[in-house]
Coordinates of C-alpha atoms in Angstrom, one line a residue:
V1 CA -3.1 16.3 1.5
P2 CA -6.4 16.1 2.7
H3 CA -7.7 12.4 3.7
E4 CA -10.8 13.3 1.4
E5 CA -8.5 14.0 -2.0
L6 CA -6.9 10.6 -1.9
P7 CA -8.2 8.4 -4.5
G8 CA -9.6 5.8 -2.4
F9 CA -11.7 8.0 -0.1
C10 CA -15.6 7.1 -0.3
A11 CA -17.1 10.3 0.7
E12 CA -20.7 8.0 1.5
N13 CA -18.9 6.6 4.4
T14 CA -18.3 9.5 6.3
E15 CA -20.9 11.1 8.8
D16 CA -21.3 14.1 7.3
E17 CA -22.6 12.5 4.2
Q18 CA -25.2 9.7 5.9
V19 CA -26.3 13.0 8.1
W20 CA -27.5 14.6 4.4
R21 CA -28.7 11.4 3.1
E22 CA -31.4 11.3 6.3
A23 CA -32.2 14.1 5.9
A24 CA -32.6 14.1 1.8
D25 CA -34.7 11.1 2.4
S26 CA -36.8 12.7 5.0
A27 CA -37.5 16.0 2.5
A28 CA -37.8 13.4 -0.7
R29 CA -40.6 11.1 1.3
Y30 CA -42.5 14.6 2.1
F31 CA -42.2 16.7 -1.1
G32 CA -42.2 13.6 -3.1
N33 CA -39.5 13.9 -5.3
K34 CA -36.4 12.0 -5.5
I35 CA -32.8 12.3 -2.6
G36 CA -30.6 13.4 -6.3
D37 CA -32.3 16.6 -6.6
Y38 CA -30.9 17.5 -3.0
D39 CA -27.2 16.8 -4.2
N40 CA -25.7 19.8 -4.9
R41 CA -22.2 18.0 -5.0
E42 CA -21.7 18.8 -8.3
L43 CA -21.1 23.0 -7.3
L44 CA -18.6 22.1 -5.2
P45 CA -15.1 23.2 -6.4
D46 CA -13.0 20.7 -7.5
I47 CA -11.3 18.6 -5.4
N48 CA -7.6 19.3 -6.8
E49 CA -8.3 23.3 -6.0
S50 CA -7.4 23.5 -2.5
L51 CA -4.2 21.6 -3.3
E52 CA -3.2 23.8 -6.7
E53 CA -4.1 27.0 -4.8
A54 CA -1.3 26.2 -1.8
L55 CA 1.3 25.5 -4.3
K56 CA 1.1 28.9 -5.9
G57 CA 4.1 30.9 -4.9
C58 CA 5.6 27.3 -3.0
T59 CA 9.2 26.6 -3.1
T60 CA 8.8 23.5 -1.2
V61 CA 6.5 20.6 -0.5
I62 CA 7.1 18.1 2.5
S63 CA 5.2 15.1 2.1
C64 CA 5.1 13.5 5.5
L65 CA 2.2 11.4 4.7
G66 CA 1.7 7.9 6.6
S67 CA -0.8 5.3 7.0
F68 CA -1.2 2.4 9.3
R69 CA -3.5 -0.1 7.6
P70 CA -3.4 -4.1 8.9
T71 CA -3.6 -6.4 6.5
N72 CA -6.8 -7.5 5.7
L73 CA -6.6 -11.6 5.7
W74 CA -10.7 -12.2 4.3
T75 CA -10.5 -9.2 2.0
D76 CA -6.7 -9.3 0.7
V77 CA -6.0 -13.0 0.4
L78 CA -8.9 -15.0 0.8
A79 CA -11.4 -13.4 -0.7
R80 CA -9.9 -13.1 -4.1
P81 CA -6.8 -15.4 -5.9
F82 CA -3.7 -14.5 -4.0
W83 CA -2.2 -13.9 -7.1
R84 CA -3.5 -10.5 -7.5
I85 CA -2.0 -9.3 -4.4
L86 CA 1.3 -8.9 -5.9
R87 CA -0.4 -6.7 -8.4
P88 CA 1.2 -2.6 -7.1
D89 CA -2.3 -1.4 -8.2
V90 CA -5.3 -2.1 -5.6
S91 CA -7.3 0.1 -7.2
G92 CA -9.7 -2.7 -8.9
W93 CA -10.6 -4.8 -5.7
C94 CA -9.6 -2.5 -2.7
N95 CA -11.8 1.3 -1.9
D96 CA -10.2 1.6 1.9
S97 CA -8.6 5.1 1.6
R98 CA -5.9 4.1 4.3
H99 CA -4.5 1.2 1.9
P100 CA -0.4 2.2 1.2
Y101 CA -1.6 2.2 -2.7
Y102 CA -3.0 5.5 -1.9
V103 CA -1.5 7.1 0.9
H104 CA 1.7 6.7 -0.5
F105 CA 1.8 6.1 -4.0
T106 CA -1.7 8.0 -5.5
A107 CA -1.4 11.0 -3.3
T108 CA 2.3 11.1 -3.9
R109 CA 2.0 11.2 -8.0
K110 CA -0.8 13.6 -7.4
A111 CA 0.7 15.8 -5.7
L112 CA 4.2 16.0 -7.3
G113 CA 2.0 16.0 -10.5
C114 CA 0.0 19.5 -9.2
A115 CA 4.0 20.6 -8.2
E116 CA 5.0 19.4 -12.3
R117 CA 2.3 21.8 -13.2
E118 CA 2.9 24.9 -11.4
Q119 CA 6.7 24.3 -12.4
R120 CA 5.6 24.9 -16.1
R121 CA 3.4 27.2 -15.2
R122 CA 5.7 29.5 -14.1
E123 CA 8.4 28.7 -16.7
A124 CA 6.4 29.7 -19.4
A125 CA 5.2 32.8 -17.3
A126 CA 8.6 33.7 -17.5
A127 CA 9.8 32.6 -20.7
A128 CA 6.3 35.3 -22.2
L129 CA 8.2 37.8 -20.1
A130 CA 11.2 37.4 -21.6
E131 CA 9.5 37.2 -25.0
S132 CA 7.7 40.5 -24.2
S133 CA 10.7 42.3 -23.2
K134 CA 12.8 41.6 -26.5
G135 CA 9.7 43.0 -28.3
D136 CA 9.9 46.1 -26.3
G137 CA 13.5 46.8 -27.2
E138 CA 15.5 45.4 -24.0
S139 CA 18.3 42.8 -24.0
G140 CA 16.3 39.6 -24.1
K141 CA 17.7 38.1 -20.9
E142 CA 17.4 34.7 -19.7
V143 CA 15.1 34.9 -16.8
S144 CA 16.1 31.7 -14.5
V145 CA 13.0 30.4 -12.2
P146 CA 14.1 28.1 -9.5
R147 CA 13.1 24.4 -9.3
I148 CA 10.4 23.6 -7.2
R149 CA 11.9 21.0 -3.9
F150 CA 9.9 18.4 -3.2
I151 CA 10.8 16.3 0.1
R152 CA 9.3 12.6 1.1
I153 CA 9.5 11.8 5.0
S154 CA 9.8 7.7 3.5
D155 CA 11.0 4.7 6.0
L156 CA 14.8 3.7 6.8
A157 CA 13.4 -0.1 5.7
C158 CA 13.2 0.6 2.2
S159 CA 17.2 0.0 2.2
Q160 CA 16.6 -3.4 3.0
R161 CA 16.0 -6.3 0.3
P162 CA 11.9 -7.7 0.8
W163 CA 12.7 -11.2 1.8
Y164 CA 15.1 -9.2 5.2
F165 CA 12.9 -9.4 8.6
V166 CA 11.8 -6.3 9.4
P167 CA 10.3 -5.3 5.6
L168 CA 9.4 -9.5 5.4
V169 CA 7.1 -8.6 8.6
T170 CA 6.0 -5.3 8.2
N171 CA 5.1 -5.8 4.1
V172 CA 2.3 -9.2 5.1
V173 CA 0.7 -7.6 8.4
Q174 CA 0.6 -4.1 6.9
S175 CA -0.7 -4.3 3.4
V176 CA 2.7 -4.0 1.9
V177 CA 4.0 -1.1 3.1
F178 CA 7.2 -0.9 1.7
R179 CA 6.1 -1.5 -1.6
Y180 CA 4.6 1.4 -2.0
H181 CA 7.1 3.8 -0.1
E182 CA 9.8 2.4 -2.6
M183 CA 6.9 2.8 -5.7
A184 CA 7.0 7.1 -4.2
E185 CA 10.9 7.0 -4.0
Q186 CA 10.9 5.5 -7.9
L187 CA 8.2 8.4 -8.9
L188 CA 9.8 11.6 -7.4
G189 CA 12.9 10.1 -8.7
S190 CA 12.0 10.1 -12.4
S191 CA 10.6 13.6 -12.2
T192 CA 12.5 16.0 -14.4
L193 CA 11.0 19.2 -13.2
V194 CA 11.3 19.9 -9.6
E195 CA 14.0 19.3 -7.4
T196 CA 13.4 16.0 -4.9
V197 CA 14.7 15.1 -2.2
V198 CA 13.9 11.4 -0.2
L199 CA 14.8 11.3 3.6
R200 CA 14.7 7.6 5.3
P201 CA 14.3 8.0 8.7
G202 CA 14.8 5.1 11.1
D203 CA 12.1 4.2 14.4
L204 CA 11.3 8.0 14.9
V205 CA 10.3 8.8 18.9
D206 CA 9.5 11.5 20.3
D207 CA 12.8 11.5 22.6
E208 CA 14.9 15.1 22.3
R209 CA 18.5 14.1 21.6
D210 CA 21.2 15.0 23.1
V211 CA 23.6 17.1 21.5
N212 CA 26.5 17.0 23.8
T213 CA 26.4 12.7 23.6
T214 CA 24.4 11.5 20.7
S215 CA 25.4 12.8 17.6
L216 CA 23.2 11.7 14.4
Q217 CA 23.9 9.5 11.5
L218 CA 23.9 10.8 7.9
S219 CA 24.3 8.8 5.0
H220 CA 23.3 9.6 1.2
T221 CA 22.8 6.2 0.2
G222 CA 19.5 6.0 2.5
S223 CA 20.9 3.1 4.5
V224 CA 22.5 3.3 7.9
P225 CA 22.6 0.0 10.7
F226 CA 19.9 -1.2 12.4
P227 CA 18.5 -0.4 15.4
A228 CA 18.0 3.1 14.1
R229 CA 16.3 5.4 16.4
V230 CA 16.1 9.1 14.7
G231 CA 13.9 12.2 17.0
R232 CA 11.2 13.9 15.1
E233 CA 12.8 16.9 15.9
D234 CA 16.2 16.1 14.3
V235 CA 13.9 14.9 10.9
A236 CA 12.4 18.3 11.0
S237 CA 15.7 20.1 10.7
L238 CA 16.7 18.5 8.2

């Protein structure tokens, strides 16, 4: 999902937006009209259009979303009552598109919603085709529609309790990132329309594994002993 399609993205913070605003302001002062007269963004395609178009004919969605956002001591904790940081939804006070709430949870919700709509469209088309076949006198054989598979790369630390050392420290310094990993996992697990798979790799490394000396450890429970290092090539091959 492109960053400009994330719910927390603020277009006015981009360089292109600043250049446009300066040019529009100059033209407005010269011609004596308003900056808004040069705003034609309503003519742009819907932000969901590219994602929905990509899902047409798609059999598998692989989500490798990631973000690094250090916890901001002032805006996240001190500027507001501390208790509100315990609420998962940060949209009421944080517009930083790097926040894991937007990157891991809402972006997954958006992509999953598009995948489910595409699955419904395919099933409706198959049902309509079967119904038309009955009307033509053909045997009304039910058409099987393969389900879209949604694969998400999560994190091994989600298999640990929140108060364990690694999740605790990481959540404190990185905007409670594992909370939103887990929320995205739960969201996928609740879907009944698409087939979902969650991979929880350990520390990702660029090193290529020597298959003659090192084996790859997997667990259907989503938990393997720490420390756990795995190559990106191995995760991709899975």
